[in-house]
mmCIF file of C-alpha atoms in Angstrom:
data_model
loop_
_atom_site.group_PDB
_atom_site.id
_atom_site.type_symbol
_atom_site.label_atom_id
_atom_site.label_comp_id
_atom_site.label_asym_id
_atom_site.label_seq_id
_atom_site.Cartn_x
_atom_site.Cartn_y
_atom_site.Cartn_z
ATOM 1 C CA UNK A 1 35.702 17.270 27.059
ATOM 2 C CA UNK A 2 38.341 17.844 24.371
ATOM 3 C CA UNK A 3 37.838 20.504 21.766
ATOM 4 C CA UNK A 4 36.185 19.350 18.588
ATOM 5 C CA UNK A 5 34.396 16.522 20.337
ATOM 6 C CA UNK A 6 30.961 17.840 19.376
ATOM 7 C CA UNK A 7 32.011 18.140 15.748
ATOM 8 C CA UNK A 8 33.191 14.573 15.876
ATOM 9 C CA UNK A 9 29.836 13.442 17.194
ATOM 10 C CA UNK A 10 28.017 15.322 14.452
ATOM 11 C CA UNK A 11 30.173 13.890 11.716
ATOM 12 C CA UNK A 12 30.000 10.359 13.054
ATOM 13 C CA UNK A 13 27.729 7.729 11.638
ATOM 14 C CA UNK A 14 24.291 8.222 13.106
ATOM 15 C CA UNK A 15 22.408 5.613 11.123
ATOM 16 C CA UNK A 16 23.657 2.098 10.905
ATOM 17 C CA UNK A 17 21.518 -0.450 9.155
ATOM 18 C CA UNK A 18 23.210 -3.759 8.728
ATOM 19 C CA UNK A 19 20.195 -5.780 7.769
ATOM 20 C CA UNK A 20 17.375 -5.443 5.305
ATOM 21 C CA UNK A 21 14.760 -6.643 7.790
ATOM 22 C CA UNK A 22 16.019 -4.518 10.615
ATOM 23 C CA UNK A 23 12.683 -4.535 12.450
ATOM 24 C CA UNK A 24 12.963 -8.299 12.909
ATOM 25 C CA UNK A 25 16.306 -7.989 14.680
ATOM 26 C CA UNK A 26 14.943 -5.296 16.948
ATOM 27 C CA UNK A 27 11.814 -7.188 17.856
ATOM 28 C CA UNK A 28 13.731 -10.349 18.699
ATOM 29 C CA UNK A 29 16.031 -8.208 20.844
ATOM 30 C CA UNK A 30 13.308 -6.485 22.833
ATOM 31 C CA UNK A 31 10.470 -9.019 22.700
ATOM 32 C CA UNK A 32 12.076 -12.458 22.609
ATOM 33 C CA UNK A 33 9.823 -15.442 22.225
ATOM 34 C CA UNK A 34 6.533 -14.847 20.490
ATOM 35 C CA UNK A 35 7.346 -11.321 19.270
ATOM 36 C CA UNK A 36 9.287 -12.439 16.230
ATOM 37 C CA UNK A 37 6.660 -15.004 15.247
ATOM 38 C CA UNK A 38 3.808 -12.506 15.506
ATOM 39 C CA UNK A 39 5.772 -10.028 13.383
ATOM 40 C CA UNK A 40 6.438 -12.763 10.856
ATOM 41 C CA UNK A 41 2.722 -13.503 10.652
ATOM 42 C CA UNK A 42 1.866 -9.848 10.174
ATOM 43 C CA UNK A 43 4.491 -9.367 7.460
ATOM 44 C CA UNK A 44 3.279 -12.482 5.641
ATOM 45 C CA UNK A 45 -0.374 -11.378 5.810
ATOM 46 C CA UNK A 46 0.528 -7.866 4.685
ATOM 47 C CA UNK A 47 2.479 -9.125 1.669
ATOM 48 C CA UNK A 48 -0.344 -11.536 0.893
ATOM 49 C CA UNK A 49 -2.967 -8.774 1.000
ATOM 50 C CA UNK A 50 -0.807 -6.500 -1.161
ATOM 51 C CA UNK A 51 -0.496 -9.299 -3.685
ATOM 52 C CA UNK A 52 -4.294 -9.711 -3.712
ATOM 53 C CA UNK A 53 -4.796 -5.955 -4.188
ATOM 54 C CA UNK A 54 -2.374 -5.829 -7.098
ATOM 55 C CA UNK A 55 -4.000 -8.883 -8.668
ATOM 56 C CA UNK A 56 -7.423 -7.230 -8.415
ATOM 57 C CA UNK A 57 -6.037 -4.125 -10.142
ATOM 58 C CA UNK A 58 -4.484 -6.217 -12.879
ATOM 59 C CA UNK A 59 -7.504 -8.429 -13.441
ATOM 60 C CA UNK A 60 -9.918 -5.483 -13.447
ATOM 61 C CA UNK A 61 -7.816 -3.673 -16.031
ATOM 62 C CA UNK A 62 -7.626 -6.777 -18.190
ATOM 63 C CA UNK A 63 -11.357 -7.392 -18.076
ATOM 64 C CA UNK A 64 -12.068 -3.788 -18.942
ATOM 65 C CA UNK A 65 -9.620 -3.970 -21.814
ATOM 66 C CA UNK A 66 -11.601 -6.859 -23.274
ATOM 67 C CA UNK A 67 -14.925 -5.200 -22.600
ATOM 68 C CA UNK A 68 -16.250 -7.430 -19.827
ATOM 69 C CA UNK A 69 -17.836 -5.579 -16.959
ATOM 70 C CA UNK A 70 -17.070 -7.416 -13.742
ATOM 71 C CA UNK A 71 -19.981 -5.947 -11.851
ATOM 72 C CA UNK A 72 -22.501 -7.155 -14.394
ATOM 73 C CA UNK A 73 -20.979 -10.593 -13.977
ATOM 74 C CA UNK A 74 -21.051 -10.559 -10.215
ATOM 75 C CA UNK A 75 -24.191 -8.705 -9.309
ATOM 76 C CA UNK A 76 -26.308 -8.523 -12.428
ATOM 77 C CA UNK A 77 -26.497 -12.206 -13.199
ATOM 78 C CA UNK A 78 -27.187 -14.572 -10.379
ATOM 79 C CA UNK A 79 -26.284 -17.739 -12.214
ATOM 80 C CA UNK A 80 -23.181 -19.080 -10.504
ATOM 81 C CA UNK A 81 -22.072 -20.997 -13.593
ATOM 82 C CA UNK A 82 -22.014 -17.849 -15.666
ATOM 83 C CA UNK A 83 -20.164 -16.100 -12.876
ATOM 84 C CA UNK A 84 -17.439 -18.731 -12.545
ATOM 85 C CA UNK A 85 -16.908 -18.657 -16.290
ATOM 86 C CA UNK A 86 -16.975 -14.845 -16.320
ATOM 87 C CA UNK A 87 -14.131 -12.768 -17.662
ATOM 88 C CA UNK A 88 -12.770 -11.593 -14.330
ATOM 89 C CA UNK A 89 -12.512 -15.070 -12.822
ATOM 90 C CA UNK A 90 -10.922 -16.465 -15.937
ATOM 91 C CA UNK A 91 -8.302 -13.710 -15.957
ATOM 92 C CA UNK A 92 -7.429 -14.332 -12.300
ATOM 93 C CA UNK A 93 -7.126 -18.091 -12.697
ATOM 94 C CA UNK A 94 -5.102 -17.940 -15.898
ATOM 95 C CA UNK A 95 -2.803 -15.277 -14.489
ATOM 96 C CA UNK A 96 -2.048 -17.338 -11.405
ATOM 97 C CA UNK A 97 -1.412 -20.421 -13.534
ATOM 98 C CA UNK A 98 1.068 -18.393 -15.607
ATOM 99 C CA UNK A 99 2.659 -17.127 -12.381
ATOM 100 C CA UNK A 100 3.526 -20.547 -10.951
ATOM 101 C CA UNK A 101 6.563 -21.398 -13.043
ATOM 102 C CA UNK A 102 8.415 -18.022 -13.018
ATOM 103 C CA UNK A 103 7.839 -17.590 -9.284
ATOM 104 C CA UNK A 104 9.509 -20.900 -8.440
ATOM 105 C CA UNK A 105 12.842 -19.348 -9.255
ATOM 106 C CA UNK A 106 14.171 -17.195 -6.447
ATOM 107 C CA UNK A 107 13.746 -13.726 -7.912
ATOM 108 C CA UNK A 108 13.495 -11.690 -4.724
ATOM 109 C CA UNK A 109 17.056 -10.430 -4.941
ATOM 110 C CA UNK A 110 16.823 -9.072 -8.480
ATOM 111 C CA UNK A 111 17.519 -5.343 -8.526
ATOM 112 C CA UNK A 112 16.322 -4.510 -12.024
ATOM 113 C CA UNK A 113 12.674 -5.230 -11.194
ATOM 114 C CA UNK A 114 12.651 -2.445 -8.602
ATOM 115 C CA UNK A 115 14.388 -0.045 -10.975
ATOM 116 C CA UNK A 116 11.971 -0.864 -13.792
ATOM 117 C CA UNK A 117 8.906 -0.438 -11.592
ATOM 118 C CA UNK A 118 10.175 2.896 -10.218
ATOM 119 C CA UNK A 119 10.736 4.157 -13.766
ATOM 120 C CA UNK A 120 7.258 3.059 -14.858
ATOM 121 C CA UNK A 121 5.649 4.647 -11.802
ATOM 122 C CA UNK A 122 7.491 7.943 -12.312
ATOM 123 C CA UNK A 123 6.396 7.990 -15.932
ATOM 124 C CA UNK A 124 2.761 7.299 -14.969
ATOM 125 C CA UNK A 125 2.812 10.062 -12.331
ATOM 126 C CA UNK A 126 4.114 12.500 -14.958
ATOM 127 C CA UNK A 127 1.336 11.293 -17.258
ATOM 128 C CA UNK A 128 -1.192 12.022 -14.491
ATOM 129 C CA UNK A 129 -0.036 15.619 -14.287
ATOM 130 C CA UNK A 130 0.109 16.187 -18.043
ATOM 131 C CA UNK A 131 -3.287 14.524 -18.467
ATOM 132 C CA UNK A 132 -4.883 16.728 -15.826
ATOM 133 C CA UNK A 133 -3.466 19.836 -17.500
ATOM 134 C CA UNK A 134 -4.751 18.727 -20.898
ATOM 135 C CA UNK A 135 -8.191 17.996 -19.416
ATOM 136 C CA UNK A 136 -8.365 21.362 -17.656
ATOM 137 C CA UNK A 137 -7.314 23.148 -20.852
ATOM 138 C CA UNK A 138 -9.805 21.312 -23.046
ATOM 139 C CA UNK A 139 -12.690 21.788 -20.599
ATOM 140 C CA UNK A 140 -12.015 25.527 -20.475
ATOM 141 C CA UNK A 141 -12.070 25.832 -24.244
ATOM 142 C CA UNK A 142 -15.258 23.755 -24.374
ATOM 143 C CA UNK A 143 -16.919 25.992 -21.812
ATOM 144 C CA UNK A 144 -15.846 29.021 -23.813
ATOM 145 C CA UNK A 145 -17.492 27.715 -26.961
ATOM 146 C CA UNK A 146 -20.783 26.831 -25.347
ATOM 147 C CA UNK A 147 -22.672 29.826 -24.039
ATOM 148 C CA UNK A 148 -24.998 27.815 -21.789
ATOM 149 C CA UNK A 149 -23.784 26.719 -18.354
ATOM 150 C CA UNK A 150 -22.428 23.188 -18.305
ATOM 151 C CA UNK A 151 -24.901 20.843 -16.697
ATOM 152 C CA UNK A 152 -23.535 17.482 -15.544
ATOM 153 C CA UNK A 153 -25.163 14.708 -17.489
ATOM 154 C CA UNK A 154 -27.502 12.487 -15.549
ATOM 155 C CA UNK A 155 -27.893 9.062 -17.106
ATOM 156 C CA UNK A 156 -31.456 8.557 -18.268
ATOM 157 C CA UNK A 157 -31.487 4.906 -17.296
ATOM 158 C CA UNK A 158 -31.473 5.698 -13.591
ATOM 159 C CA UNK A 159 -34.569 7.868 -13.752
ATOM 160 C CA UNK A 160 -36.574 5.366 -15.782
ATOM 161 C CA UNK A 161 -35.830 2.405 -13.563
ATOM 162 C CA UNK A 162 -38.590 1.658 -11.135
ATOM 163 C CA UNK A 163 -36.323 0.485 -8.323
ATOM 164 C CA UNK A 164 -32.611 1.180 -8.020
ATOM 165 C CA UNK A 165 -30.254 -1.703 -7.329
ATOM 166 C CA UNK A 166 -30.233 -2.505 -3.630
ATOM 167 C CA UNK A 167 -26.737 -2.128 -2.225
ATOM 168 C CA UNK A 168 -25.139 -1.642 1.150
ATOM 169 C CA UNK A 169 -25.010 2.128 0.735
ATOM 170 C CA UNK A 170 -28.152 4.183 0.755
ATOM 171 C CA UNK A 171 -27.888 6.626 -2.166
ATOM 172 C CA UNK A 172 -30.218 9.077 -0.457
ATOM 173 C CA UNK A 173 -27.453 10.027 1.953
ATOM 174 C CA UNK A 174 -25.551 11.732 -0.816
ATOM 175 C CA UNK A 175 -28.113 14.038 -2.333
ATOM 176 C CA UNK A 176 -27.112 17.643 -2.628
ATOM 177 C CA UNK A 177 -23.661 18.737 -1.628
ATOM 178 C CA UNK A 178 -23.362 16.642 1.496
ATOM 179 C CA UNK A 179 -19.905 15.182 1.040
ATOM 180 C CA UNK A 180 -18.868 14.333 4.578
ATOM 181 C CA UNK A 181 -19.968 11.059 6.035
ATOM 182 C CA UNK A 182 -18.530 9.661 9.215
ATOM 183 C CA UNK A 183 -18.940 6.139 7.913
ATOM 184 C CA UNK A 184 -16.148 6.676 5.381
ATOM 185 C CA UNK A 185 -13.549 7.989 7.837
ATOM 186 C CA UNK A 186 -12.217 4.445 8.207
ATOM 187 C CA UNK A 187 -11.421 4.399 4.499
ATOM 188 C CA UNK A 188 -9.540 7.665 4.897
ATOM 189 C CA UNK A 189 -7.291 6.429 7.693
ATOM 190 C CA UNK A 190 -6.737 3.090 5.960
ATOM 191 C CA UNK A 191 -5.714 4.812 2.735
ATOM 192 C CA UNK A 192 -3.453 7.126 4.706
ATOM 193 C CA UNK A 193 -1.727 4.184 6.388
ATOM 194 C CA UNK A 194 -1.265 2.520 3.019
ATOM 195 C CA UNK A 195 0.210 5.686 1.551
ATOM 196 C CA UNK A 196 2.717 6.077 4.361
ATOM 197 C CA UNK A 197 3.793 2.443 4.449
ATOM 198 C CA UNK A 198 6.814 3.692 2.501
ATOM 199 C CA UNK A 199 8.523 3.926 5.890
ATOM 200 C CA UNK A 200 8.345 0.171 6.189
ATOM 201 C CA UNK A 201 10.694 -0.236 3.217
ATOM 202 C CA UNK A 202 13.186 2.438 4.285
ATOM 203 C CA UNK A 203 15.772 0.076 5.880
ATOM 204 C CA UNK A 204 15.810 -1.881 2.628
ATOM 205 C CA UNK A 205 16.706 1.310 0.779
ATOM 206 C CA UNK A 206 19.285 2.523 3.271
ATOM 207 C CA UNK A 207 21.265 -0.597 4.136
ATOM 208 C CA UNK A 208 23.156 -0.972 0.816
ATOM 209 C CA UNK A 209 24.615 2.532 1.290
ATOM 210 C CA UNK A 210 28.306 2.605 2.089
ATOM 211 C CA UNK A 211 28.288 6.046 3.655
ATOM 212 C CA UNK A 212 25.189 6.036 5.758
ATOM 213 C CA UNK A 213 25.905 9.568 6.908
ATOM 214 C CA UNK A 214 23.918 10.766 3.880
ATOM 215 C CA UNK A 215 20.966 8.540 4.698
ATOM 216 C CA UNK A 216 19.038 11.433 6.181
ATOM 217 C CA UNK A 217 19.111 13.351 2.912
ATOM 218 C CA UNK A 218 18.229 10.212 1.014
ATOM 219 C CA UNK A 219 15.141 9.676 3.133
ATOM 220 C CA UNK A 220 13.947 13.251 3.506
ATOM 221 C CA UNK A 221 14.217 14.288 -0.158
ATOM 222 C CA UNK A 222 11.785 11.672 -1.566
ATOM 223 C CA UNK A 223 9.366 12.252 1.306
ATOM 224 C CA UNK A 224 9.260 16.008 0.625
ATOM 225 C CA UNK A 225 8.934 15.454 -3.126
ATOM 226 C CA UNK A 226 6.150 12.916 -2.670
ATOM 227 C CA UNK A 227 4.344 15.194 -0.191
ATOM 228 C CA UNK A 228 4.418 17.999 -2.771
ATOM 229 C CA UNK A 229 3.203 15.560 -5.409
ATOM 230 C CA UNK A 230 0.385 14.381 -3.131
ATOM 231 C CA UNK A 231 -0.825 17.932 -2.538
ATOM 232 C CA UNK A 232 -0.614 19.096 -6.145
ATOM 233 C CA UNK A 233 -2.024 15.852 -7.455
ATOM 234 C CA UNK A 234 -5.142 16.176 -5.311
ATOM 235 C CA UNK A 235 -5.492 19.891 -6.093
ATOM 236 C CA UNK A 236 -5.272 19.388 -9.839
ATOM 237 C CA UNK A 237 -7.590 16.394 -9.648
ATOM 238 C CA UNK A 238 -10.196 18.525 -7.868
ATOM 239 C CA UNK A 239 -9.810 21.290 -10.462
ATOM 240 C CA UNK A 240 -9.837 18.918 -13.412
ATOM 241 C CA UNK A 241 -12.400 16.303 -12.423
ATOM 242 C CA UNK A 242 -14.326 17.985 -9.609
ATOM 243 C CA UNK A 243 -17.522 18.133 -11.599
ATOM 244 C CA UNK A 244 -17.405 14.541 -12.861
ATOM 245 C CA UNK A 245 -20.079 12.291 -11.412
ATOM 246 C CA UNK A 246 -20.242 8.524 -11.305
ATOM 247 C CA UNK A 247 -22.633 6.845 -13.679
ATOM 248 C CA UNK A 248 -23.993 4.551 -11.011
ATOM 249 C CA UNK A 249 -24.489 6.457 -7.790
ATOM 250 C CA UNK A 250 -25.925 3.440 -6.031
ATOM 251 C CA UNK A 251 -22.535 1.788 -5.608
ATOM 252 C CA UNK A 252 -20.620 4.781 -4.359
ATOM 253 C CA UNK A 253 -21.290 8.469 -3.642
ATOM 254 C CA UNK A 254 -21.866 10.311 -6.916
ATOM 255 C CA UNK A 255 -19.212 12.953 -6.509
ATOM 256 C CA UNK A 256 -16.472 10.664 -5.143
ATOM 257 C CA UNK A 257 -14.579 8.550 -7.616
ATOM 258 C CA UNK A 258 -14.194 4.831 -7.078
ATOM 259 C CA UNK A 259 -10.566 3.707 -6.996
ATOM 260 C CA UNK A 260 -10.689 1.184 -9.825
ATOM 261 C CA UNK A 261 -13.516 1.287 -12.366
ATOM 262 C CA UNK B 1 -11.006 6.275 -16.436
ATOM 263 C CA UNK B 2 -11.208 10.051 -16.318
ATOM 264 C CA UNK B 3 -8.123 10.240 -18.504
ATOM 265 C CA UNK B 4 -9.482 8.080 -21.304
ATOM 266 C CA UNK B 5 -10.468 10.995 -23.587
ATOM 267 C CA UNK B 6 -6.837 12.197 -23.596
ATOM 268 C CA UNK B 7 -4.831 10.534 -26.363
ATOM 269 C CA UNK B 8 -1.914 8.282 -25.353
ATOM 270 C CA UNK B 9 -1.920 9.429 -21.697
ATOM 271 C CA UNK B 10 -5.350 7.918 -21.202
ATOM 272 C CA UNK B 11 -4.133 4.576 -22.468
ATOM 273 C CA UNK B 12 -0.935 4.692 -20.385
ATOM 274 C CA UNK B 13 -2.759 5.530 -17.167
ATOM 275 C CA UNK B 14 -5.548 3.026 -17.741
ATOM 276 C CA UNK B 15 -3.299 0.105 -18.585
ATOM 277 C CA UNK B 16 -0.669 0.904 -15.977
ATOM 278 C CA UNK B 17 -1.960 -1.730 -13.472
ATOM 279 C CA UNK B 18 -0.959 -4.430 -15.962
ATOM 280 C CA UNK B 19 2.642 -3.611 -15.074
ATOM 281 C CA UNK B 20 1.854 -5.096 -11.630
ATOM 282 C CA UNK B 21 2.808 -8.442 -13.149
ATOM 283 C CA UNK B 22 6.396 -8.295 -11.868
ATOM 284 C CA UNK B 23 5.618 -7.113 -8.307
ATOM 285 C CA UNK B 24 3.058 -9.901 -7.954
ATOM 286 C CA UNK B 25 5.690 -12.444 -8.943
ATOM 287 C CA UNK B 26 8.102 -10.898 -6.459
ATOM 288 C CA UNK B 27 5.552 -10.967 -3.662
ATOM 289 C CA UNK B 28 4.555 -14.546 -4.404
ATOM 290 C CA UNK B 29 8.180 -15.598 -4.297
ATOM 291 C CA UNK B 30 8.897 -13.700 -1.102
ATOM 292 C CA UNK B 31 5.824 -15.050 0.711
ATOM 293 C CA UNK B 32 6.910 -18.560 -0.201
ATOM 294 C CA UNK B 33 10.409 -17.853 1.060
ATOM 295 C CA UNK B 34 8.998 -16.450 4.296
ATOM 296 C CA UNK B 35 6.985 -19.632 4.800
ATOM 297 C CA UNK B 36 9.969 -21.843 4.034
ATOM 298 C CA UNK B 37 12.193 -19.838 6.338
ATOM 299 C CA UNK B 38 9.536 -20.003 9.040
ATOM 300 C CA UNK B 39 9.237 -23.757 8.857
ATOM 301 C CA UNK B 40 12.879 -24.682 8.182
ATOM 302 C CA UNK B 41 14.821 -21.810 9.793
ATOM 303 C CA UNK B 42 18.213 -23.490 9.726
ATOM 304 C CA UNK B 43 18.079 -25.175 6.372
ATOM 305 C CA UNK B 44 19.943 -23.319 3.630
ATOM 306 C CA UNK B 45 17.829 -23.581 0.528
ATOM 307 C CA UNK B 46 19.488 -24.164 -2.798
ATOM 308 C CA UNK B 47 18.007 -22.241 -5.702
ATOM 309 C CA UNK B 48 16.448 -25.211 -7.339
ATOM 310 C CA UNK B 49 13.354 -24.944 -9.506
ATOM 311 C CA UNK B 50 11.625 -28.270 -8.960
ATOM 312 C CA UNK B 51 11.576 -28.468 -5.204
ATOM 313 C CA UNK B 52 8.544 -30.208 -3.733
ATOM 314 C CA UNK B 53 8.272 -27.871 -0.751
ATOM 315 C CA UNK B 54 8.507 -24.787 -3.013
ATOM 316 C CA UNK B 55 5.768 -26.049 -5.310
ATOM 317 C CA UNK B 56 3.571 -26.987 -2.365
ATOM 318 C CA UNK B 57 3.923 -23.607 -0.703
ATOM 319 C CA UNK B 58 3.328 -21.794 -3.985
ATOM 320 C CA UNK B 59 -0.017 -23.557 -4.282
ATOM 321 C CA UNK B 60 -0.713 -22.935 -0.609
ATOM 322 C CA UNK B 61 -0.333 -19.195 -1.268
ATOM 323 C CA UNK B 62 -2.031 -19.074 -4.652
ATOM 324 C CA UNK B 63 -5.258 -20.908 -3.866
ATOM 325 C CA UNK B 64 -6.434 -18.657 -0.972
ATOM 326 C CA UNK B 65 -5.232 -15.595 -2.886
ATOM 327 C CA UNK B 66 -7.248 -16.618 -5.935
ATOM 328 C CA UNK B 67 -10.359 -17.230 -3.830
ATOM 329 C CA UNK B 68 -10.035 -13.843 -2.099
ATOM 330 C CA UNK B 69 -9.475 -12.029 -5.392
ATOM 331 C CA UNK B 70 -12.407 -13.751 -7.082
ATOM 332 C CA UNK B 71 -14.887 -13.278 -4.243
ATOM 333 C CA UNK B 72 -14.029 -9.671 -3.359
ATOM 334 C CA UNK B 73 -13.657 -7.682 -6.575
ATOM 335 C CA UNK B 74 -14.081 -4.452 -4.577
ATOM 336 C CA UNK B 75 -10.562 -3.210 -3.947
ATOM 337 C CA UNK B 76 -11.527 -0.729 -1.246
ATOM 338 C CA UNK B 77 -12.517 -3.405 1.273
ATOM 339 C CA UNK B 78 -9.137 -5.121 0.983
ATOM 340 C CA UNK B 79 -7.349 -1.791 1.291
ATOM 341 C CA UNK B 80 -9.406 -1.098 4.407
ATOM 342 C CA UNK B 81 -8.216 -4.331 5.981
ATOM 343 C CA UNK B 82 -4.612 -4.042 4.820
ATOM 344 C CA UNK B 83 -4.114 -0.391 5.658
ATOM 345 C CA UNK B 84 -6.354 -0.115 8.693
ATOM 346 C CA UNK B 85 -5.308 -3.295 10.431
ATOM 347 C CA UNK B 86 -2.019 -4.720 9.154
ATOM 348 C CA UNK B 87 -0.501 -1.444 7.983
ATOM 349 C CA UNK B 88 -1.476 0.177 11.235
ATOM 350 C CA UNK B 89 0.249 -2.512 13.291
ATOM 351 C CA UNK B 90 3.319 -2.641 11.043
ATOM 352 C CA UNK B 91 3.763 1.083 10.564
ATOM 353 C CA UNK B 92 2.787 2.543 13.929
ATOM 354 C CA UNK B 93 2.167 0.061 16.731
ATOM 355 C CA UNK B 94 5.282 -2.119 16.472
ATOM 356 C CA UNK B 95 7.704 0.850 16.141
ATOM 357 C CA UNK B 96 5.984 2.538 19.085
ATOM 358 C CA UNK B 97 6.419 -0.551 21.227
ATOM 359 C CA UNK B 98 10.057 -0.781 20.141
ATOM 360 C CA UNK B 99 10.648 2.870 21.057
ATOM 361 C CA UNK B 100 9.092 2.294 24.462
ATOM 362 C CA UNK B 101 11.167 -0.822 25.100
ATOM 363 C CA UNK B 102 14.381 0.778 23.912
ATOM 364 C CA UNK B 103 13.869 3.866 26.049
ATOM 365 C CA UNK B 104 13.412 1.696 29.107
ATOM 366 C CA UNK B 105 16.752 0.053 28.465
ATOM 367 C CA UNK B 106 18.519 3.186 27.300
ATOM 368 C CA UNK B 107 19.721 4.716 30.552
ATOM 369 C CA UNK B 108 21.003 1.465 31.918
ATOM 370 C CA UNK B 109 22.861 0.766 28.680
ATOM 371 C CA UNK B 110 24.588 4.114 28.380
ATOM 372 C CA UNK B 111 25.750 4.205 31.943
ATOM 373 C CA UNK B 112 26.879 0.614 32.195
ATOM 374 C CA UNK B 113 28.370 -0.203 28.824
ATOM 375 C CA UNK B 114 29.088 2.918 26.814
ATOM 376 C CA UNK B 115 30.244 4.991 29.777
ATOM 377 C CA UNK B 116 28.882 8.120 28.118
ATOM 378 C CA UNK B 117 26.485 10.747 29.357
ATOM 379 C CA UNK B 118 25.474 11.957 25.911
ATOM 380 C CA UNK B 119 23.294 9.780 23.775
ATOM 381 C CA UNK B 120 24.556 10.308 20.249
ATOM 382 C CA UNK B 121 21.503 8.744 18.645
ATOM 383 C CA UNK B 122 18.892 10.800 20.457
ATOM 384 C CA UNK B 123 15.890 11.692 18.362
ATOM 385 C CA UNK B 124 14.607 15.240 17.855
ATOM 386 C CA UNK B 125 11.145 13.816 18.626
ATOM 387 C CA UNK B 126 12.117 12.610 22.060
ATOM 388 C CA UNK B 127 9.067 14.055 23.779
ATOM 389 C CA UNK B 128 6.484 11.528 24.955
ATOM 390 C CA UNK B 129 3.760 13.693 23.434
ATOM 391 C CA UNK B 130 4.525 12.340 19.957
ATOM 392 C CA UNK B 131 4.183 8.797 21.208
ATOM 393 C CA UNK B 132 0.833 9.476 22.855
ATOM 394 C CA UNK B 133 -0.428 11.293 19.749
ATOM 395 C CA UNK B 134 0.610 8.395 17.543
ATOM 396 C CA UNK B 135 -1.047 5.869 19.869
ATOM 397 C CA UNK B 136 -4.202 7.991 19.716
ATOM 398 C CA UNK B 137 -4.158 8.076 15.919
ATOM 399 C CA UNK B 138 -3.346 4.396 15.673
ATOM 400 C CA UNK B 139 -6.094 3.236 18.033
ATOM 401 C CA UNK B 140 -8.574 5.663 16.480
ATOM 402 C CA UNK B 141 -7.733 4.322 13.052
ATOM 403 C CA UNK B 142 -8.225 0.764 14.291
ATOM 404 C CA UNK B 143 -11.633 1.563 15.775
ATOM 405 C CA UNK B 144 -12.706 3.391 12.601
ATOM 406 C CA UNK B 145 -11.567 0.474 10.472
ATOM 407 C CA UNK B 146 -13.675 -2.038 12.365
ATOM 408 C CA UNK B 147 -16.580 0.380 12.464
ATOM 409 C CA UNK B 148 -16.498 0.847 8.703
ATOM 410 C CA UNK B 149 -16.091 -2.874 8.211
ATOM 411 C CA UNK B 150 -19.090 -3.882 10.289
ATOM 412 C CA UNK B 151 -21.566 -1.146 9.392
#
């Protein structure tokens, strides 16, 4: 082996992505036949589900902005005519109608949408941190002013109701400090998979690079930063909002926050 | 909603999901392109707005999506399905199968074609233990997903 051969290997290109959908090339290489079609189906269903999730977020935010509670529409009133004409449904239908015309143009290759969304998300994450700090600071000053210990407010409506709303979760499971329930472990792993689906979009980030030798740094740096953000975000959230309880404990455990409401 | 008492930041955080408008458009467009590519793989599509197939597929995507969104306003159930089932397959199972298949072909390839003894692209996680651990997590996650879904 000539001298300097090892150095040459180290300096050589170790990552070579030539295609945005690199996984498709690989799967047609190793599993020819049905493999590519199954992958196609999974990618389509995944994108479809993500679109549904984002639409739910958007529609819920809109309905809350206009003061319509979706749960009172869906579960409180049984009349289907009222429900179809409810705020949430109207927002979804009108949004999709608006969507039809702009989506007909092929906009998948536009770069500025990704850049804009990344900027907005970074700004919102910074807002999360600043907001938590402000909340922690204000709660400490409030506690300093009041000499009595802070008792979490229990809504009076729940105690006066004769029967709580029947739902699929038994609220009696969550009395006291019992926070661990095996039934919710599926949610944990599903959320974890969703959070780490960033790896799925890595080839799309790496393939436009001219010098792919630096791809390793490009991938590792955001992952480390986001891991630190994950940890500190959860820690500060526990410190800031640990004592907050849901108003309606029948829908979800009292001390665990629902994702969108 | 916890942030609402905080001025400005509360409003930014609460109304942030409205900025999902553009990603939804992107996803709608890409799903339609996937469908079109799936059905006409060889046809090169011109970027034309009023194309009958494009309009048809847009409706084909939008109508089920609207029904799902209207009938399941609880976001956690959809996340359970997407993350636990589809995300699991896409993120863990398919790459694991690819790693297995590529390792089977690896030796043969390097000796026959490359004529090299050293694999330059060898991973630091070459031990099979990682693969078994990931299979364990993946299958466990799948079982937990269905368990949570049906109980």
